[in-house]
PDB file of C-alpha atoms in Angstrom:
ATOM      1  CA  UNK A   1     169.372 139.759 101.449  1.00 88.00           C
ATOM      2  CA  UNK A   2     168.315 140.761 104.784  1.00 92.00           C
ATOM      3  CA  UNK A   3     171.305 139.399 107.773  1.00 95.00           C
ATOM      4  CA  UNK A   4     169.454 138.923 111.288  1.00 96.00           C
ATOM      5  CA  UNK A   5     171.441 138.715 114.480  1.00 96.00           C
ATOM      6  CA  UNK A   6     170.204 137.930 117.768  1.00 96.00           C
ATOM      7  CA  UNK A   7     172.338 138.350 121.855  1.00 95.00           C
ATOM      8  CA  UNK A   8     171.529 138.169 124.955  1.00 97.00           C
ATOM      9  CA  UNK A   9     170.871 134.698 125.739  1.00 95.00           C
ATOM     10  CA  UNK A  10     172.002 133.414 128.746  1.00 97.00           C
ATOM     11  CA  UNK A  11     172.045 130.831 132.321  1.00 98.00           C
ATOM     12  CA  UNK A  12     169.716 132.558 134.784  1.00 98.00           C
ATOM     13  CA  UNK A  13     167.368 131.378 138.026  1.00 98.00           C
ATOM     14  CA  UNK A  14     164.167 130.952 137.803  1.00 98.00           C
ATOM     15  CA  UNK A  15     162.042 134.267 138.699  1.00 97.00           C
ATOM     16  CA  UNK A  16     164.954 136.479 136.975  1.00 98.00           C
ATOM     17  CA  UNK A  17     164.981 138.556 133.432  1.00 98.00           C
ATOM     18  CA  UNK A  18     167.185 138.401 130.196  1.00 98.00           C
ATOM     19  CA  UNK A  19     166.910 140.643 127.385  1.00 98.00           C
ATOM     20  CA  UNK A  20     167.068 139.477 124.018  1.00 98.00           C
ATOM     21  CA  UNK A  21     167.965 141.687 121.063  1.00 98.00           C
ATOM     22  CA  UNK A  22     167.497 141.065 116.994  1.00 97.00           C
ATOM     23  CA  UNK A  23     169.388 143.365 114.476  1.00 96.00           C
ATOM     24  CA  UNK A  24     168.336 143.089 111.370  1.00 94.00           C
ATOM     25  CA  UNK A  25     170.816 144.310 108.338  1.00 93.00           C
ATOM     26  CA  UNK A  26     168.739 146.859 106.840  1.00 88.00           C
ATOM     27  CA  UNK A  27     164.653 147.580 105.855  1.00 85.00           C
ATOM     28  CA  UNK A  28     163.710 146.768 102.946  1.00 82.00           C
ATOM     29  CA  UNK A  29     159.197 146.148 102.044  1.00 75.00           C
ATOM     30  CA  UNK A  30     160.158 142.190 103.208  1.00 75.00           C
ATOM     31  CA  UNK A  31     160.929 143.294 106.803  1.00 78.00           C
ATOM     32  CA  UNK A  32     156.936 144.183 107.664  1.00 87.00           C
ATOM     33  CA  UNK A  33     157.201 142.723 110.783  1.00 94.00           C
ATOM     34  CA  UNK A  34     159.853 141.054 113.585  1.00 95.00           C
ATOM     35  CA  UNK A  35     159.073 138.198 115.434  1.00 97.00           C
ATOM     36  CA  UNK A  36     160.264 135.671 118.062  1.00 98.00           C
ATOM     37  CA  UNK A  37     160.125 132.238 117.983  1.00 98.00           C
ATOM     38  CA  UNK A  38     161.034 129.689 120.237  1.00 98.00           C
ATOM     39  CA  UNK A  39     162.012 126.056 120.632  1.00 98.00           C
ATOM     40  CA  UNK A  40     162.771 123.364 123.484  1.00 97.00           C
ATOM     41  CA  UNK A  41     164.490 119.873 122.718  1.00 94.00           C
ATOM     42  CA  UNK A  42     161.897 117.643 121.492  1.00 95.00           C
ATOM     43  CA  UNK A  43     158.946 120.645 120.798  1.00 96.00           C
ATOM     44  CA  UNK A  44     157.434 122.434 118.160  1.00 95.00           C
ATOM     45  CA  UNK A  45     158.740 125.580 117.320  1.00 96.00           C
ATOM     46  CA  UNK A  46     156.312 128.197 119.272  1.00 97.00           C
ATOM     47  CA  UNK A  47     155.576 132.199 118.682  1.00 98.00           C
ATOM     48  CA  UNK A  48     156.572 134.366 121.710  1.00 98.00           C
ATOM     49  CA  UNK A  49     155.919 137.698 120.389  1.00 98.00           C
ATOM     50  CA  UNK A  50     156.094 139.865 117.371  1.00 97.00           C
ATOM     51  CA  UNK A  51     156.092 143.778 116.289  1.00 95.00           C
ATOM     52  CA  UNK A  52     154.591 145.100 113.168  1.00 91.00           C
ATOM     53  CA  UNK A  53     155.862 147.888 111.018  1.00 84.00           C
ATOM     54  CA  UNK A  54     152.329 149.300 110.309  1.00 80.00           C
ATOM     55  CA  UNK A  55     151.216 151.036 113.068  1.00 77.00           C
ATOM     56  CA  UNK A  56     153.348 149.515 115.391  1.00 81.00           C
ATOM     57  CA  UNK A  57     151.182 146.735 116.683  1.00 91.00           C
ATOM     58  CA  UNK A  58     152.621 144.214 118.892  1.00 95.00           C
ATOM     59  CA  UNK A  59     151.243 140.347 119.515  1.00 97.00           C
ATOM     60  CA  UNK A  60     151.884 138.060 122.114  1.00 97.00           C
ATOM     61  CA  UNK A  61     151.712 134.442 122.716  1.00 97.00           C
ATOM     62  CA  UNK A  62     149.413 133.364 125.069  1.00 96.00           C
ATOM     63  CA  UNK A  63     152.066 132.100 127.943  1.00 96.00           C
ATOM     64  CA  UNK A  64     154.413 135.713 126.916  1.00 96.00           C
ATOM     65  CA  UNK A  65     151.261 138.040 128.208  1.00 96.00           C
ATOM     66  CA  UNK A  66     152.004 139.990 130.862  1.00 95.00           C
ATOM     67  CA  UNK A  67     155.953 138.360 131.413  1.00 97.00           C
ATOM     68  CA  UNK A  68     157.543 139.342 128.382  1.00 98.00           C
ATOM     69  CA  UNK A  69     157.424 142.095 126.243  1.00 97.00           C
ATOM     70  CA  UNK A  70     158.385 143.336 123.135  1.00 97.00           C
ATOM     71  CA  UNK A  71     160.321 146.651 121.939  1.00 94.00           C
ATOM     72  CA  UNK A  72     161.803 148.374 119.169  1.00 91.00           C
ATOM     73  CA  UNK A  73     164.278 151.091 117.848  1.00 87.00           C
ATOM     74  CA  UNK A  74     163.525 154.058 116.401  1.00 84.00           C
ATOM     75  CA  UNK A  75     165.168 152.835 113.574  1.00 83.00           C
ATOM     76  CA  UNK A  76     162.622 149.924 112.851  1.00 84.00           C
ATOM     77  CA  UNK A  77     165.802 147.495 112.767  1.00 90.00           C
ATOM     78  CA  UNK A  78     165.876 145.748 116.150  1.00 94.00           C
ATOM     79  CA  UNK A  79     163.705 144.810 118.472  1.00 96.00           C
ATOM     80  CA  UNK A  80     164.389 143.609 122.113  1.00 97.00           C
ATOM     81  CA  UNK A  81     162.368 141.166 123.691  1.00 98.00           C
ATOM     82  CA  UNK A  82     162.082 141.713 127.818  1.00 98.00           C
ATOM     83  CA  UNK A  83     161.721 138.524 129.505  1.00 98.00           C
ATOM     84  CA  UNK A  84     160.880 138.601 133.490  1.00 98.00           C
ATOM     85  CA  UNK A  85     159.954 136.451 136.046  1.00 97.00           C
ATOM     86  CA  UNK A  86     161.085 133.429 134.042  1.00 98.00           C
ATOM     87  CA  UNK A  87     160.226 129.926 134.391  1.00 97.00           C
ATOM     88  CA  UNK A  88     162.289 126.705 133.542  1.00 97.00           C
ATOM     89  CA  UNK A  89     159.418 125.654 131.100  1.00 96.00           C
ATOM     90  CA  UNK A  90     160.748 129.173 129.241  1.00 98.00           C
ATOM     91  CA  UNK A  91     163.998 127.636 128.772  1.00 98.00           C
ATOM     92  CA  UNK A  92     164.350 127.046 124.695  1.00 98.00           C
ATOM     93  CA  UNK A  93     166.360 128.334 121.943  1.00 98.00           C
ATOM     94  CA  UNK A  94     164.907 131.925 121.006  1.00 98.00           C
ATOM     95  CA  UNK A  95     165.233 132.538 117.322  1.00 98.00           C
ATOM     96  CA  UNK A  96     163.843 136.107 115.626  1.00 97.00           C
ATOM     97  CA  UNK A  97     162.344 135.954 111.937  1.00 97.00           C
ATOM     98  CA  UNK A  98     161.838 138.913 110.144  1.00 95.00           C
ATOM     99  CA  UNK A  99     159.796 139.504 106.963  1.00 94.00           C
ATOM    100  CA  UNK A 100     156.524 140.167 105.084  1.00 93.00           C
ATOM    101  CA  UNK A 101     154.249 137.264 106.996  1.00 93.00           C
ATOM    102  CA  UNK A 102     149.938 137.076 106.521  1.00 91.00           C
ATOM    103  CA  UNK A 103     149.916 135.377 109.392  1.00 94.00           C
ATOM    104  CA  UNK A 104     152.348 137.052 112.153  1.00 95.00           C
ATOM    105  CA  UNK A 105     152.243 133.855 114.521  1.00 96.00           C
ATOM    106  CA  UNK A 106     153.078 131.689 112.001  1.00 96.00           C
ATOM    107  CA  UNK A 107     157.294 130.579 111.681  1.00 96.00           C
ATOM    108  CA  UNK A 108     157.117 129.941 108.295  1.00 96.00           C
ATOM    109  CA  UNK A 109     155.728 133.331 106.694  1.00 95.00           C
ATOM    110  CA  UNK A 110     158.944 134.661 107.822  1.00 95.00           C
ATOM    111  CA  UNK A 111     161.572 135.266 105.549  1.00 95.00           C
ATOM    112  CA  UNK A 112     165.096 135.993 107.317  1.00 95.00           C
ATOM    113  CA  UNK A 113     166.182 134.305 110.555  1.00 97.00           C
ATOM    114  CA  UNK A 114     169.327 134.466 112.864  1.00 96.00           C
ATOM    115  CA  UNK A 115     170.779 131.789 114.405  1.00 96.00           C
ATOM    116  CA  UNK A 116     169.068 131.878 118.021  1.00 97.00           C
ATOM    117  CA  UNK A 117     170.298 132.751 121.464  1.00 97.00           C
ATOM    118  CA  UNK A 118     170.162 130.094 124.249  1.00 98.00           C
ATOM    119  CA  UNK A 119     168.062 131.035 126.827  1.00 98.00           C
ATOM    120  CA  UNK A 120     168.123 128.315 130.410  1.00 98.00           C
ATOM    121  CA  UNK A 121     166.652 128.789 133.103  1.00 98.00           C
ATOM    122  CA  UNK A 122     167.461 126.801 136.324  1.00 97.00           C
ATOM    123  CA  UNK A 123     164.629 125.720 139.015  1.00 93.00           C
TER     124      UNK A 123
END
C-alpha cells in the first residue's frame, strides 16, 4: 500500500501562484509515474500535469503549458506542482494519483490517490 498526501492549497487573487506538493509513502514498481488531476463543482475530472519515473519526462495539459509546472525530489517521492499567474477558471480541487498508468493523462490508470488540496482563486 502506497499512502499519498497532498498541501498547499489555498485562497489566492487572480494573477498570483500556489505550490502544491504530493508525498507519496514509499516507491515501489506501481509508483511509475505522479500525476495531477483536477476537478471543479459540476466538471469532469481533468489532467494538469504528470512526471514519469523513466527518464524523467514530464506532460502537461493543454491549459497547464507554460503556467504551471511540474517538479520532483531527488528522492522520486514527491513532486510539487508550480502554479502562476492563476485564473478563477483554475479554481478546482487538485488531487495527485500515483502509479503504473499506459496512459499518463488518464485518472483512472492511477493506482494511489490523496485526498486533494483546495485550490480558489478570486477574480
Amino acid at each position: 500500500q502506497v499512502n499519498v498526501s497532498e498541501s498547499g492549497g489555498g485562497l489566492v487573487q487572480a494573477g498570483g501562484s500556489l505550490r502544491l506538493s504530493c508525498t507519496a509513502s514509499k516507491r515501489t514498481f506501481r509508483t511509475y509515474a505522479m500525476a495531477w488531476f483536477r476537478q471543479a463543482p459540476g466538471k469532469d475530472r481533468e489532467f494538469v500535469a504528470a512526471v514519469r519515473w523513466d527518464g524523467g519526462a514530464s506532460f502537461y495539459g493543454d491549459f497547464a503549458k507554460g503556467r504551471f509546472t511540474i517538479s520532483n525530489d531527488n528522492a522520486k517521492t514527491t513532486v510539487y506542482l508550480q502554479l502562476d499567474n492563476l485564473k478563477p477558471e483554475d479554481s478546482a480541487v487538485y488531487s495527485c494519483g500515483v502509479g503504473y498508468p499506459g496512459n499518463i493523462m488518464v485518472s483512472g490508470e492511477y493506482t494511489y490517490w490523496g485526498q486533494g488540496t483546495q485550490v480558489t482563486v478570486s477574480s
